[in-house]
């Protein structure tokens, strides 16, 4: 056979497995599997999306100019050093593409975001996995993996799927001890869920250091996951390299307009953060009150909880039973989390329903 043959490294990629929204039988489930905002998006963003429907026949602004200016104004940044992407996934891929290739190494933590593995392999790089510390990022373990071949380090802070957070001091130490030739990508997809005193200093590092890229998204607290809008901030040289390979029209007009509106919707963001804090705590308390079934919650700084099943009943069993009861959470055996389920904080009704379903499942298992 003489058919076209993909690169070996492409066939070494395990495809991304998205969170479920329906059962194997097609039944619609309550979707608590993708860390979306249960409150939707702000009314301002909805209005902007509706208005943008008048412009579907024209290409979007290739440079996302208005959006970059608004992001810069909001965070006190230089708009010329911002890049917008088709979700922050796009920005993560651009970083791997611009700075790593065959023979190079890309480091991320053991329980890291699944896209880092795909982004590393896609351009021929070799993924290198640093061990965790209690499911969290271990800066020493990352530093121990660095060598002359290292090109990129991906760290999500807070991390998905574990929900753990590394302090400002730890992130600063990681940056300070990394060689200057290594690009440190600090992925802040869940940054808006942090308390005011938990800023990890990522944007300040990107402002002042030549090897730091920060990524952020409109998919989580802003509730615009379907529109695919993310952004990155780094030195002018890093952004210049990424812009050379960026698809020209990578953010739609509707996406740019919705993101602009979302940036100004401070009340919606505050309401979403407060809702999340309240129901994350409530769900955590409910799970802890379920009795002695070997469940353990990894302390979360995000809009989800990682629940470990260390007793008789397994994560796989509970995942299947929750699906039976109409709830989709995330079981991530592909990421080595065979014993964990990641549960997104939903609406009040969804969260109460999930807790009740868990109680029923564990009672039957007694
Ligand atoms: N980084 C992390 C840590 C995430 O969890 C996600 C979404 N699951 C992303 C990046 C990508 O999000 P998006 O492409 O929607 O911006």
PDB file of C-alpha atoms and ligand atoms in Angstrom, residues 16 34-35 85-92 112-116 155-161 187-190 215-220 224-226 228-231 304 330 342, ligand 1:
ATOM      1  CA  UNK A  16      -8.675  14.376  23.327  1.00  0.00           C
ATOM      2  CA  UNK A  34     -16.521  20.305  31.265  1.00  0.00           C
ATOM      3  CA  UNK A  35     -16.168  23.079  33.891  1.00  0.00           C
ATOM      4  CA  UNK A  85      -6.853  32.658  20.032  1.00  0.00           C
ATOM      5  CA  UNK A  86      -9.611  30.233  19.128  1.00  0.00           C
ATOM      6  CA  UNK A  87      -9.949  29.443  22.802  1.00  0.00           C
ATOM      7  CA  UNK A  88      -6.833  29.399  24.939  1.00  0.00           C
ATOM      8  CA  UNK A  89      -6.241  25.917  23.474  1.00  0.00           C
ATOM      9  CA  UNK A  90      -5.178  27.704  20.303  1.00  0.00           C
ATOM     10  CA  UNK A  91      -2.670  29.847  22.212  1.00  0.00           C
ATOM     11  CA  UNK A  92      -1.252  26.750  23.954  1.00  0.00           C
ATOM     12  CA  UNK A 112      -1.967  18.143  33.982  1.00  0.00           C
ATOM     13  CA  UNK A 113      -4.401  19.460  31.384  1.00  0.00           C
ATOM     14  CA  UNK A 114      -4.804  16.948  28.541  1.00  0.00           C
ATOM     15  CA  UNK A 115      -4.094  19.476  25.785  1.00  0.00           C
ATOM     16  CA  UNK A 116      -0.434  19.875  26.874  1.00  0.00           C
ATOM     17  CA  UNK A 155       1.719  24.821  34.270  1.00  0.00           C
ATOM     18  CA  UNK A 156      -1.985  25.446  34.830  1.00  0.00           C
ATOM     19  CA  UNK A 157      -2.575  27.501  37.952  1.00  0.00           C
ATOM     20  CA  UNK A 158      -5.046  26.611  39.332  1.00  0.00           C
ATOM     21  CA  UNK A 159      -4.632  23.180  37.791  1.00  0.00           C
ATOM     22  CA  UNK A 160      -7.171  21.099  35.881  1.00  0.00           C
ATOM     23  CA  UNK A 161      -8.143  18.325  36.681  1.00  0.00           C
ATOM     24  CA  UNK A 187      -2.237  28.771  32.021  1.00  0.00           C
ATOM     25  CA  UNK A 188      -4.775  30.812  33.988  1.00  0.00           C
ATOM     26  CA  UNK A 189      -7.985  29.315  32.596  1.00  0.00           C
ATOM     27  CA  UNK A 190      -9.454  29.293  36.121  1.00  0.00           C
ATOM     28  CA  UNK A 215      -2.871  32.256  28.822  1.00  0.00           C
ATOM     29  CA  UNK A 216      -6.437  33.140  29.809  1.00  0.00           C
ATOM     30  CA  UNK A 217      -9.881  32.217  28.528  1.00  0.00           C
ATOM     31  CA  UNK A 218     -13.429  33.478  28.083  1.00  0.00           C
ATOM     32  CA  UNK A 219     -14.721  29.885  28.263  1.00  0.00           C
ATOM     33  CA  UNK A 220     -14.943  29.484  32.017  1.00  0.00           C
ATOM     34  CA  UNK A 224     -18.508  31.770  26.427  1.00  0.00           C
ATOM     35  CA  UNK A 225     -17.092  28.276  25.838  1.00  0.00           C
ATOM     36  CA  UNK A 226     -18.971  27.813  22.548  1.00  0.00           C
ATOM     37  CA  UNK A 228     -13.875  29.821  21.484  1.00  0.00           C
ATOM     38  CA  UNK A 229     -12.034  32.917  22.691  1.00  0.00           C
ATOM     39  CA  UNK A 230      -8.784  32.940  24.635  1.00  0.00           C
ATOM     40  CA  UNK A 231      -5.725  35.162  24.874  1.00  0.00           C
ATOM     41  CA  UNK A 304     -14.884  21.850  40.122  1.00  0.00           C
ATOM     42  CA  UNK A 330     -15.527  13.407  34.360  1.00  0.00           C
ATOM     43  CA  UNK A 342     -13.953  15.566  38.527  1.00  0.00           C
TER      44      UNK A 342
HETATM   45  N1  LIG B   1      -6.434  25.310  30.127  1.00  0.00           N
HETATM   46  C1  LIG B   1      -7.074  24.607  31.059  1.00  0.00           C
HETATM   47  C2  LIG B   1      -6.359  24.288  32.313  1.00  0.00           C
HETATM   48  C3  LIG B   1      -8.382  24.155  30.833  1.00  0.00           C
HETATM   49  O1  LIG B   1      -9.007  23.425  31.743  1.00  0.00           O
HETATM   50  C4  LIG B   1      -9.013  24.478  29.605  1.00  0.00           C
HETATM   51  C5  LIG B   1     -10.417  24.026  29.274  1.00  0.00           C
HETATM   52  N2  LIG B   1     -10.792  22.831  29.714  1.00  0.00           N
HETATM   53  C6  LIG B   1      -8.295  25.208  28.673  1.00  0.00           C
HETATM   54  C7  LIG B   1      -7.009  25.630  28.957  1.00  0.00           C
HETATM   55  C8  LIG B   1      -8.807  25.526  27.307  1.00  0.00           C
HETATM   56  O2  LIG B   1      -9.943  26.277  27.298  1.00  0.00           O
HETATM   57  P1  LIG B   1     -10.411  27.089  26.039  1.00  0.00           P
HETATM   58  O3  LIG B   1      -9.717  26.552  24.829  1.00  0.00           O
HETATM   59  O4  LIG B   1     -11.863  26.896  26.004  1.00  0.00           O
HETATM   60  O5  LIG B   1      -9.991  28.501  26.324  1.00  0.00           O
END
